[in-house]
Coordinates of C-alpha atoms in Angstrom, one line a residue:
X1 CA -22.7 44.7 3.4
X2 CA -21.1 41.9 5.6
X3 CA -20.2 38.8 3.9
X4 CA -21.5 35.3 5.0
X5 CA -20.1 32.0 4.9
X6 CA -21.5 29.2 2.9
X7 CA -20.4 25.4 3.7
X8 CA -20.3 23.7 0.3
X9 CA -20.3 19.8 0.8
X10 CA -18.2 18.4 -2.0
X11 CA -16.5 15.0 -1.3
X12 CA -18.0 12.3 0.4
X13 CA -16.0 10.4 3.0
X14 CA -15.4 7.1 0.9
X15 CA -14.2 9.1 -2.3
X16 CA -11.7 11.0 0.2
X17 CA -10.4 7.6 1.7
X18 CA -10.1 6.0 -1.8
X19 CA -8.2 9.2 -3.1
X20 CA -5.8 9.2 -0.2
X21 CA -5.1 5.4 -0.2
X22 CA -4.5 5.4 -4.2
X23 CA -2.1 8.4 -3.9
X24 CA 0.8 6.6 -2.1
X25 CA 0.0 3.3 -3.5
X26 CA 0.2 4.4 -7.0
X27 CA 3.5 6.2 -6.2
X28 CA 4.8 2.9 -4.7
X29 CA 3.7 1.0 -7.8
X30 CA 5.5 3.4 -10.0
X31 CA 8.6 3.1 -8.0
X32 CA 8.8 -0.5 -7.8
X33 CA 8.2 -0.5 -11.6
X34 CA 11.1 1.3 -12.1
X35 CA 13.2 -1.2 -10.1
X36 CA 11.9 -3.8 -12.4
X37 CA 12.2 -1.7 -15.6
X38 CA 16.0 -1.2 -14.8
X39 CA 16.5 -4.8 -15.7
X40 CA 15.8 -4.3 -19.3
X41 CA 15.6 -0.5 -19.9
X42 CA 15.3 -0.7 -23.8
X43 CA 12.7 1.9 -24.5
X44 CA 13.5 5.4 -26.3
X45 CA 12.1 7.7 -28.7
X46 CA 14.4 7.2 -31.8
X47 CA 13.7 8.7 -35.3
X48 CA 15.9 8.0 -38.4
X49 CA 18.4 6.3 -36.3
X50 CA 19.0 9.2 -33.8
X51 CA 17.7 8.8 -30.1
X52 CA 16.3 11.8 -28.7
X53 CA 15.1 10.4 -25.5
X54 CA 16.2 7.5 -23.6
X55 CA 14.1 5.9 -20.7
X56 CA 16.1 6.4 -18.7
X57 CA 19.6 8.0 -18.4
X58 CA 22.1 6.4 -16.1
X59 CA 22.3 9.3 -13.7
X60 CA 18.4 9.0 -12.8
X61 CA 19.2 5.5 -11.8
X62 CA 22.1 6.4 -9.7
X63 CA 20.1 9.3 -8.1
X64 CA 17.2 7.0 -7.2
X65 CA 19.5 4.2 -6.2
X66 CA 17.7 1.9 -8.7
X67 CA 20.4 -0.5 -9.9
X68 CA 20.6 -4.1 -9.0
X69 CA 17.1 -4.1 -6.9
X70 CA 15.0 -6.2 -9.4
X71 CA 14.0 -8.8 -7.0
X72 CA 13.0 -6.1 -4.4
X73 CA 11.0 -4.2 -6.9
X74 CA 9.1 -7.3 -8.2
X75 CA 8.2 -8.3 -4.5
X76 CA 6.9 -4.8 -3.6
X77 CA 5.1 -4.7 -7.0
X78 CA 3.4 -7.9 -6.6
X79 CA 2.3 -6.8 -3.0
X80 CA 0.9 -3.2 -3.7
X81 CA -0.8 -4.6 -6.9
X82 CA -3.4 -6.2 -4.7
X83 CA -3.9 -2.8 -2.8
X84 CA -4.0 -1.0 -6.0
X85 CA -6.6 -3.3 -7.4
X86 CA -9.0 -3.7 -4.4
X87 CA -8.9 0.1 -3.7
X88 CA -9.7 0.6 -7.4
X89 CA -12.5 -1.7 -7.6
X90 CA -14.2 -0.4 -4.4
X91 CA -13.9 3.1 -6.0
X92 CA -15.6 1.9 -9.1
X93 CA -18.2 0.3 -7.2
X94 CA -18.9 3.0 -4.9
X95 CA -19.0 5.6 -7.5
X96 CA -21.5 3.4 -9.6
X97 CA -23.9 2.7 -6.7
X98 CA -23.8 6.0 -4.9
X99 CA -24.6 8.0 -8.3
X100 CA -21.1 9.9 -8.0
X101 CA -20.7 8.7 -11.6
X102 CA -23.1 11.4 -12.8
X103 CA -20.6 14.1 -11.5
X104 CA -17.6 12.4 -13.0
X105 CA -18.4 10.9 -16.4
X106 CA -17.8 13.4 -19.4
X107 CA -20.8 14.4 -21.5
X108 CA -21.1 15.4 -25.0
X109 CA -20.1 18.9 -24.2
X110 CA -17.2 18.0 -22.2
X111 CA -14.5 18.2 -24.8
X112 CA -15.6 21.6 -26.1
X113 CA -15.9 22.8 -22.5
X114 CA -12.3 21.2 -21.7
X115 CA -11.0 23.3 -24.2
X116 CA -12.4 26.4 -22.8
X117 CA -11.1 25.4 -19.4
X118 CA -7.6 24.9 -20.9
X119 CA -7.9 28.4 -22.4
X120 CA -8.9 30.1 -19.3
X121 CA -6.2 28.3 -17.2
X122 CA -3.8 29.6 -20.0
X123 CA -5.3 33.1 -19.3
X124 CA -6.2 33.2 -23.2
X125 CA -10.0 33.2 -22.2
X126 CA -11.7 35.4 -19.7
X127 CA -14.9 33.5 -18.9
X128 CA -15.4 29.8 -17.8
X129 CA -18.0 27.5 -19.1
X130 CA -20.6 26.4 -16.6
X131 CA -19.0 24.6 -13.5
X132 CA -20.4 21.5 -11.5
X133 CA -18.6 19.8 -9.0
X134 CA -15.9 18.9 -11.4
X135 CA -15.3 20.9 -14.6
X136 CA -15.1 19.4 -18.0
X137 CA -11.4 19.0 -18.0
X138 CA -11.4 17.4 -14.6
X139 CA -14.3 15.0 -15.6
X140 CA -12.2 13.9 -18.6
X141 CA -8.9 13.6 -16.7
X142 CA -10.4 11.4 -13.9
X143 CA -12.5 9.2 -15.9
X144 CA -9.4 8.6 -18.0
X145 CA -7.4 7.6 -14.9
X146 CA -9.8 5.0 -14.2
X147 CA -9.5 3.6 -17.7
X148 CA -5.5 3.9 -17.4
X149 CA -5.9 1.9 -14.0
X150 CA -8.1 -0.8 -15.7
X151 CA -5.4 -0.8 -18.6
X152 CA -2.5 -1.2 -16.2
X153 CA -4.1 -4.2 -14.4
X154 CA -4.9 -5.9 -17.7
X155 CA -1.3 -5.5 -19.3
X156 CA 0.2 -6.2 -15.9
X157 CA -1.4 -9.4 -15.6
X158 CA -0.6 -10.1 -19.2
X159 CA 3.2 -9.5 -18.4
X160 CA 2.9 -11.4 -15.1
X161 CA 1.1 -14.6 -16.4
X162 CA 1.7 -14.6 -20.2
X163 CA 1.5 -18.5 -20.4
X164 CA -1.6 -19.1 -18.1
X165 CA -3.3 -15.6 -19.4
X166 CA -2.2 -16.4 -23.2
X167 CA -5.6 -15.0 -24.3
X168 CA -5.2 -11.8 -22.6
X169 CA -1.6 -11.3 -23.6
X170 CA -3.0 -12.0 -27.3
X171 CA -5.8 -9.3 -26.7
X172 CA -3.0 -6.9 -25.6
X173 CA -1.2 -7.5 -29.0
X174 CA 1.3 -10.0 -27.4
X175 CA 3.9 -9.8 -24.6
X176 CA 6.0 -7.1 -26.1
X177 CA 3.2 -4.7 -26.9
X178 CA 1.7 -5.3 -23.6
X179 CA 5.0 -4.4 -22.0
X180 CA 5.0 -1.1 -23.9
X181 CA 1.3 -0.2 -23.1
X182 CA 2.2 -0.8 -19.4
X183 CA 5.2 1.4 -19.6
X184 CA 3.4 4.0 -21.4
X185 CA 0.6 4.1 -19.0
X186 CA 3.1 4.5 -16.1
X187 CA 4.7 7.6 -17.8
X188 CA 1.0 9.0 -18.1
X189 CA 0.7 8.5 -14.2
X190 CA 3.8 10.6 -13.8
X191 CA 2.5 13.3 -15.9
X192 CA -0.9 13.1 -14.3
X193 CA 0.8 13.5 -10.9
X194 CA 2.7 16.6 -12.0
X195 CA -0.5 18.3 -13.6
X196 CA -2.7 17.5 -10.7
X197 CA -0.5 18.5 -7.9
X198 CA 0.2 21.9 -9.8
X199 CA -3.5 22.3 -10.3
X200 CA -4.1 21.8 -6.6
X201 CA -1.4 24.4 -5.7
X202 CA -3.1 26.9 -8.2
X203 CA -6.6 26.1 -6.9
X204 CA -5.6 27.0 -3.3
X205 CA -6.0 25.8 0.1
X206 CA -9.9 25.8 0.1
X207 CA -9.7 23.1 -2.8
X208 CA -7.1 20.9 -0.9
X209 CA -9.0 21.3 2.5
X210 CA -12.1 19.9 0.8
X211 CA -10.3 16.7 -0.1
X212 CA -9.5 16.2 3.6
X213 CA -12.7 17.4 5.3
X214 CA -15.1 17.1 2.5
X215 CA -16.5 20.7 2.3
X216 CA -15.4 24.0 1.0
X217 CA -15.9 27.4 2.7
X218 CA -17.4 29.9 0.2
X219 CA -17.8 33.6 1.5
X220 CA -20.1 35.8 -0.5
X221 CA -22.5 38.6 0.1
X222 CA -25.9 37.7 1.5
X223 CA -28.4 37.2 -1.2
X224 CA -26.0 37.1 -4.2
X225 CA -27.7 34.7 -6.5
X226 CA -29.5 32.9 -3.6
X227 CA -33.2 32.6 -3.5
X228 CA -35.2 33.9 -0.6
X229 CA -36.0 30.3 0.7
X230 CA -32.5 29.2 0.6
X231 CA -31.4 32.0 3.0
X232 CA -34.2 32.0 5.4
X233 CA -34.1 28.3 5.8
X234 CA -30.5 28.4 6.6
X235 CA -30.6 30.8 9.5
X236 CA -30.3 29.0 12.7
X237 CA -33.3 29.3 15.0
X238 CA -34.6 32.1 13.0
X239 CA -37.5 34.3 14.3
X240 CA -40.3 35.6 12.2
X241 CA -38.6 39.0 12.0
X242 CA -35.2 37.3 10.9
X243 CA -37.2 34.9 8.2
X244 CA -39.0 38.1 7.0
X245 CA -35.4 40.0 6.6
X246 CA -34.3 37.0 4.7
X247 CA -37.2 37.0 2.5
X248 CA -36.7 40.5 1.8
X249 CA -33.4 39.8 0.0
X250 CA -33.7 39.6 -3.7
X251 CA -33.3 36.5 -5.8
X252 CA -30.9 38.3 -8.1
X253 CA -28.8 41.3 -7.6
X254 CA -30.8 44.0 -6.3
X255 CA -30.7 47.7 -7.5
X256 CA -28.0 49.7 -5.6
X257 CA -30.8 51.6 -3.8
X258 CA -32.2 48.4 -2.2
X259 CA -28.9 47.2 -0.8
X260 CA -28.8 49.3 2.4
X261 CA -32.3 48.5 3.2
X262 CA -31.7 44.7 3.0
X263 CA -28.6 45.0 5.0
X264 CA -30.5 46.9 7.6
X265 CA -33.3 44.5 7.5
X266 CA -31.0 41.5 8.2
X267 CA -29.0 43.5 11.0
X268 CA -32.0 44.6 12.9
X269 CA -33.4 40.9 12.6
X270 CA -30.3 39.4 14.1
X271 CA -30.2 42.0 16.8
X272 CA -33.7 41.1 17.9
X273 CA -33.2 37.2 17.6
X274 CA -31.7 35.5 20.6
X275 CA -28.6 33.4 19.7
X276 CA -29.6 29.7 18.6
X277 CA -27.5 26.5 18.1
X278 CA -25.9 26.8 14.7
X279 CA -27.1 24.9 11.6
X280 CA -24.5 24.0 9.0
X281 CA -26.9 22.5 6.7
X282 CA -30.5 22.8 6.5
X283 CA -32.7 19.6 7.4
X284 CA -34.6 18.1 4.6
X285 CA -37.5 17.2 6.9
X286 CA -37.9 20.6 8.5
X287 CA -41.1 22.5 7.8
X288 CA -40.7 25.9 6.0
X289 CA -40.8 28.7 8.1
X290 CA -44.0 30.6 8.6
X291 CA -42.3 33.7 6.9
X292 CA -43.0 32.4 3.7
X293 CA -46.7 32.6 3.9
X294 CA -47.5 34.9 6.8
X295 CA -45.0 37.6 7.2
X296 CA -45.4 40.7 4.6
X297 CA -42.2 41.9 3.1
X298 CA -40.1 44.5 5.1
X299 CA -40.9 47.9 3.8
X300 CA -38.5 49.4 1.3
X301 CA -37.1 45.8 0.3
X302 CA -37.3 44.7 -3.3
X303 CA -40.2 42.5 -4.1
X304 CA -39.4 39.0 -4.8
X305 CA -40.0 38.4 -8.6
X306 CA -41.9 35.1 -8.1
X307 CA -45.0 34.8 -6.0
X308 CA -44.8 32.7 -2.9
X309 CA -47.0 29.9 -4.1
X310 CA -44.5 29.1 -6.9
X311 CA -42.3 26.1 -6.3
X312 CA -39.2 26.9 -4.2
X313 CA -35.7 26.2 -5.4
X314 CA -34.0 23.3 -3.6
X315 CA -32.3 24.5 -0.3
X316 CA -28.8 25.5 -0.4
X317 CA -26.3 25.1 2.3
X318 CA -26.7 27.3 5.3
X319 CA -25.6 31.1 5.2
X320 CA -24.0 32.3 8.5
X321 CA -23.1 36.2 8.9
X322 CA -19.6 36.4 9.4
X323 CA -18.3 36.8 12.8
X324 CA -21.0 34.4 14.0
X325 CA -18.6 32.6 16.4
X326 CA -20.5 29.5 17.3
X327 CA -20.7 28.7 13.6
X328 CA -16.9 29.3 13.1
X329 CA -16.0 27.3 15.9
X330 CA -18.1 24.3 14.4
X331 CA -16.2 24.7 11.1
X332 CA -13.0 24.9 12.9
X333 CA -13.8 21.9 15.0
X334 CA -14.7 19.9 12.0
X335 CA -11.6 20.7 10.3
X336 CA -9.5 20.1 13.3
X337 CA -10.9 16.5 13.7
X338 CA -10.7 15.7 9.8
X339 CA -7.1 16.9 9.7
X340 CA -6.1 15.0 13.0
X341 CA -7.7 11.8 11.5
X342 CA -6.0 12.5 8.3
X343 CA -2.6 13.1 10.0
X344 CA -3.0 10.0 12.3
X345 CA -3.8 7.7 9.5
X346 CA -1.1 9.1 7.4
X347 CA 1.4 8.6 10.0
X348 CA 0.0 5.1 10.7
X349 CA 0.5 4.3 6.8
X350 CA 4.2 5.6 7.2
X351 CA 4.6 3.4 10.1
X352 CA 3.5 0.5 8.4
X353 CA 5.8 1.3 5.2
X354 CA 8.6 1.8 7.5
X355 CA 7.8 -1.7 9.4
X356 CA 7.7 -3.4 5.9
X357 CA 10.7 -1.9 4.5
X358 CA 12.8 -2.5 7.6
X359 CA 11.3 -5.8 8.3
X360 CA 14.2 -8.6 8.8
X361 CA 15.0 -11.2 6.3
X362 CA 12.9 -14.4 6.7
X363 CA 14.5 -17.1 9.0
X364 CA 17.0 -19.4 7.1
X365 CA 15.3 -21.6 4.7
X366 CA 15.2 -22.5 1.0
X367 CA 13.9 -18.8 0.4
X368 CA 16.0 -16.9 2.9
X369 CA 16.7 -13.6 0.6
X370 CA 13.5 -11.6 1.1
X371 CA 11.8 -9.7 3.7
X372 CA 9.6 -11.9 5.8
X373 CA 6.2 -10.1 4.8
X374 CA 7.3 -9.9 1.2
X375 CA 8.3 -13.6 1.1
X376 CA 4.7 -14.2 2.6
X377 CA 3.0 -12.4 -0.1
X378 CA 5.2 -13.9 -2.9
X379 CA 4.0 -17.4 -1.5
X380 CA 0.3 -16.5 -1.1
X381 CA 0.3 -15.4 -4.8
X382 CA 1.9 -18.7 -5.8
X383 CA -0.9 -20.6 -4.0
X384 CA -3.6 -18.1 -5.4
X385 CA -2.5 -18.6 -9.0
X386 CA -1.5 -22.3 -8.8
X387 CA -5.2 -22.8 -7.5
X388 CA -6.8 -20.6 -10.5
X389 CA -4.5 -21.9 -13.1
X390 CA -3.8 -25.2 -14.9
X391 CA -0.3 -26.5 -14.1
X392 CA -0.5 -28.3 -17.4
X393 CA -1.3 -25.5 -19.6
X394 CA 1.1 -25.9 -22.7
X395 CA 3.5 -22.7 -23.7
X396 CA 3.0 -21.5 -27.1
X397 CA 5.3 -23.0 -29.7
X398 CA 6.8 -21.3 -33.0
X399 CA 8.1 -22.9 -36.3
X400 CA 11.8 -23.8 -35.9
X401 CA 12.5 -21.3 -38.6
X402 CA 11.6 -18.5 -36.3
X403 CA 14.2 -19.4 -33.7
X404 CA 17.6 -17.3 -33.7
X405 CA 20.9 -18.7 -34.6
X406 CA 22.7 -20.5 -31.8
X407 CA 25.4 -17.7 -32.1
X408 CA 22.7 -15.2 -31.2
X409 CA 21.1 -17.1 -28.4
X410 CA 21.3 -14.6 -25.3
X411 CA 22.3 -15.6 -21.7
X412 CA 22.8 -13.7 -18.6
X413 CA 25.8 -14.4 -16.6
X414 CA 27.9 -17.5 -16.1
X415 CA 26.4 -18.6 -12.9
X416 CA 27.6 -22.2 -12.0
X417 CA 29.8 -22.6 -15.0
X418 CA 33.2 -21.9 -13.2
X419 CA 36.1 -24.1 -14.4
X420 CA 36.0 -26.5 -17.3
X421 CA 34.2 -29.8 -17.7
X422 CA 34.8 -32.8 -19.9
X423 CA 31.4 -33.9 -21.6
X424 CA 32.9 -37.4 -22.0
X425 CA 33.7 -37.6 -18.2
X426 CA 30.5 -35.8 -17.1
X427 CA 28.0 -37.9 -15.2
X428 CA 24.3 -37.0 -14.1
X429 CA 23.9 -38.1 -10.5
X430 CA 20.3 -38.8 -9.4
X431 CA 19.5 -39.6 -5.7
X432 CA 17.1 -42.3 -5.2
X433 CA 14.9 -43.3 -2.3
X434 CA 16.8 -46.6 -1.8
X435 CA 19.9 -44.5 -1.2
X436 CA 22.0 -45.8 -4.1
X437 CA 22.7 -43.0 -6.6
X438 CA 22.1 -43.4 -10.2
X439 CA 24.9 -42.2 -12.4
X440 CA 24.0 -41.5 -16.3
X441 CA 26.3 -40.2 -19.1
X442 CA 25.3 -37.9 -22.1
X443 CA 25.4 -40.8 -24.7
X444 CA 23.1 -42.9 -22.5
X445 CA 20.4 -40.0 -22.4
X446 CA 20.8 -39.5 -26.1
X447 CA 19.4 -43.0 -26.6
X448 CA 16.0 -41.9 -25.1
X449 CA 13.3 -40.3 -27.3
X450 CA 14.4 -37.0 -28.6
X451 CA 12.0 -34.2 -28.1
X452 CA 12.2 -30.6 -29.8
X453 CA 10.5 -27.4 -28.9
X454 CA 10.7 -23.7 -30.1
X455 CA 9.4 -21.4 -27.7
X456 CA 9.7 -17.8 -26.2
X457 CA 12.3 -17.9 -23.6
X458 CA 11.6 -15.4 -21.1
X459 CA 14.2 -14.0 -18.7
X460 CA 13.1 -12.5 -15.3
X461 CA 14.9 -9.1 -16.4
X462 CA 12.2 -8.5 -19.0
X463 CA 14.0 -9.6 -22.4
X464 CA 12.7 -12.6 -24.4
X465 CA 13.6 -14.4 -27.4
X466 CA 12.5 -17.3 -29.6
X467 CA 15.0 -20.4 -29.3
X468 CA 14.9 -23.8 -30.3
X469 CA 16.0 -26.6 -28.0
X470 CA 16.1 -30.4 -28.1
X471 CA 16.6 -33.2 -25.5
X472 CA 14.8 -35.6 -23.3
X473 CA 11.4 -34.8 -21.7
X474 CA 11.9 -35.0 -18.0
X475 CA 8.9 -37.2 -17.7
X476 CA 10.3 -39.7 -20.1
X477 CA 13.5 -39.6 -18.2
X478 CA 11.5 -40.2 -15.0
X479 CA 9.8 -43.3 -16.7
X480 CA 12.8 -44.7 -18.4
X481 CA 15.0 -44.9 -15.2
X482 CA 12.0 -46.1 -12.9
X483 CA 12.1 -42.9 -11.0
X484 CA 8.2 -42.9 -10.3
X485 CA 8.4 -43.2 -6.6
X486 CA 10.8 -40.3 -6.2
X487 CA 8.8 -38.3 -8.8
X488 CA 5.8 -38.5 -6.5
X489 CA 7.4 -36.2 -4.0
X490 CA 6.5 -32.6 -4.0
X491 CA 9.7 -31.2 -5.3
X492 CA 12.8 -31.7 -7.6
X493 CA 16.3 -30.1 -6.8
X494 CA 18.6 -29.6 -9.6
X495 CA 22.3 -28.3 -9.0
X496 CA 25.5 -27.9 -11.0
X497 CA 28.3 -30.7 -10.5
X498 CA 30.0 -28.6 -7.6
X499 CA 26.8 -27.6 -6.1
X500 CA 27.5 -24.0 -6.3
X501 CA 24.4 -23.2 -8.2
X502 CA 21.0 -24.7 -7.8
X503 CA 17.3 -24.6 -8.4
X504 CA 14.1 -26.0 -7.0
X505 CA 11.2 -27.0 -9.1
X506 CA 7.6 -28.0 -8.1
X507 CA 6.7 -31.4 -9.3
X508 CA 3.7 -30.3 -11.6
X509 CA 6.2 -28.0 -13.4
X510 CA 9.0 -30.5 -13.8
X511 CA 6.7 -33.2 -15.1
X512 CA 5.1 -30.8 -17.5
X513 CA 5.2 -32.3 -21.1
X514 CA 7.4 -29.4 -22.3
X515 CA 10.0 -29.5 -19.7
X516 CA 13.2 -31.0 -21.2
X517 CA 16.7 -32.0 -20.1
X518 CA 18.2 -30.6 -23.1
X519 CA 21.5 -31.2 -25.0
X520 CA 21.0 -29.3 -28.1
X521 CA 20.1 -25.8 -29.4
X522 CA 18.8 -25.6 -33.0
X523 CA 20.4 -28.6 -34.1
X524 CA 23.8 -28.1 -32.5
X525 CA 25.2 -29.3 -29.2
X526 CA 25.2 -27.0 -26.3
X527 CA 28.1 -24.6 -26.0
X528 CA 29.6 -24.0 -22.6
X529 CA 28.1 -20.7 -21.9
X530 CA 24.7 -22.2 -22.5
X531 CA 25.3 -24.9 -20.0
X532 CA 27.0 -28.0 -21.8
X533 CA 26.8 -30.7 -21.7
X534 CA 23.0 -30.8 -20.2
X535 CA 20.6 -28.0 -19.2
X536 CA 17.2 -27.7 -17.8
X537 CA 14.6 -26.1 -20.2
X538 CA 11.2 -25.5 -18.5
X539 CA 9.0 -23.3 -20.8
X540 CA 6.4 -22.5 -17.9
X541 CA 9.2 -20.7 -15.8
X542 CA 11.2 -17.7 -16.0
X543 CA 15.1 -18.2 -17.2
X544 CA 16.3 -18.2 -13.5
X545 CA 14.7 -21.8 -13.3
X546 CA 16.4 -23.1 -16.4
X547 CA 19.6 -24.5 -14.7
X548 CA 22.7 -25.0 -16.9
X549 CA 25.3 -27.6 -16.6
X550 CA 23.1 -30.1 -14.5
X551 CA 25.0 -32.2 -12.0
X552 CA 22.7 -33.6 -9.6
X553 CA 18.9 -34.3 -9.2
X554 CA 17.3 -35.0 -5.9
X555 CA 13.6 -35.4 -4.9
X556 CA 12.0 -34.3 -1.7
X557 CA 8.7 -33.1 -0.1
X558 CA 10.5 -29.9 1.2
X559 CA 11.6 -27.1 -0.8
X560 CA 15.0 -27.7 -2.0
X561 CA 17.5 -24.7 -1.8
X562 CA 17.1 -22.3 -4.6
X563 CA 19.9 -19.7 -5.7
X564 CA 17.6 -17.1 -7.0
X565 CA 15.1 -17.4 -4.3
X566 CA 17.8 -16.8 -1.8
X567 CA 18.4 -13.5 -3.7
X568 CA 14.8 -12.5 -2.9
X569 CA 13.2 -13.5 -6.2
X570 CA 9.8 -15.7 -6.1
X571 CA 10.6 -19.3 -5.6
X572 CA 7.8 -20.5 -8.0
X573 CA 8.7 -17.9 -10.7
X574 CA 5.8 -19.3 -13.0
X575 CA 4.7 -17.8 -16.1

């Protein structure tokens, strides 16, 4: 008996688009996240003082060219997070409104059936539980990925803006816990990637093709488990004789002596029927063939078990005899077009990535250290978040007793601290609009009201530490020395005495009530490694904005030069 080809529609076009957009984007998010994690790779599996697994060994970083690319990783991460979020949101909305969720969400039997699927895949069980579009294990895995995606977005936001989104950070268990969860979810994606790719390979070409063209091709014997109406409705342009032959096929496997008669009837019907245009799927609006009511069964065929006036099962996709060249060419044409579009879009996406990765640095400016498109994204992120959040939101403070000892206060590098300086001879020079500079000594600064703050200092590398600082509020400094006109400008620039190290701060952040010109840490004068005699403490920013050894202050409406922005970091660097 010749086999037939059945077209099984599986994945809607929208689902296929969401899948193939998410696949590379998630990969790029993991890659850029690894560039970020390198700055503070503290996680490991340690029991009883022995480390069994360290994330990650140094050779992995060298192999993947990871070291010293933190700024690049953050820029890419904060670009692709938007694509990841928008694509995921559209997927969830489509799944909800299209009804696809019915095929996706696990039910009360899913976990038991998933165990049976696992045993079958491990060749420990011969039979599978009833299968739908997705088996139970797939339902659990794919639904779990959606939940993981939501978790990554929430914990990512908690890490990205822990000051503005303090409530979200609290819900995640705090900054450290949010970072750990974010890391574990990333490892989960890596495991899912590996398992998913292996399962796709094991499932074969037909399964992979379905995610590109939308359908699977199923070849099986005519009538095997197919109701008569399904087959007769699916024969393109069937004559009454062909329809009668289709009706003659049994609804369930027929006895051995009935098979030849069925095959002969179908062959005779096709021999007597002129070729007609193929039909891939039955039309929902087509009237049922007259064969259902008017044509008697072919002699010798098995009698259908249900009367013709009984409700017919829902039509199934069309069965086309193997070798039916018109139908085969139609399938090949559809597959060719789908793979052509798939390849074209893939090449376009790769070209876009190459353009982005090879984009030239932005033209010389205060932020000349990043690729032009990435800097545009960082600046856009700044405008979005500054528009949404309050510039005056206070940073959480802690009891002074929780601050680390001054000898244990961390610092990264000695940028701007070359040479020695005599605190008694040091002067802070302020550029005024009148053109006359203002020079202020450390003793004069100490006559202003003293303000103390204990907060979680956050380094852009990923580490943080509760530390205590004391000094003069910058807003009090401005008011005391009559710098209101200068402070009305958009930006304030701070630099070391030799101008070799410098940062630019937006006015709102500089005048924040918790921003200090600090000269003490936990009751002791600043040490040289921590920026003596005077440094900037600005809790609403990452540590890269907390300039040590301030020597000059100037005001302007243009962004002042910023050392770390010139290395590719975000100019705003706000928390």
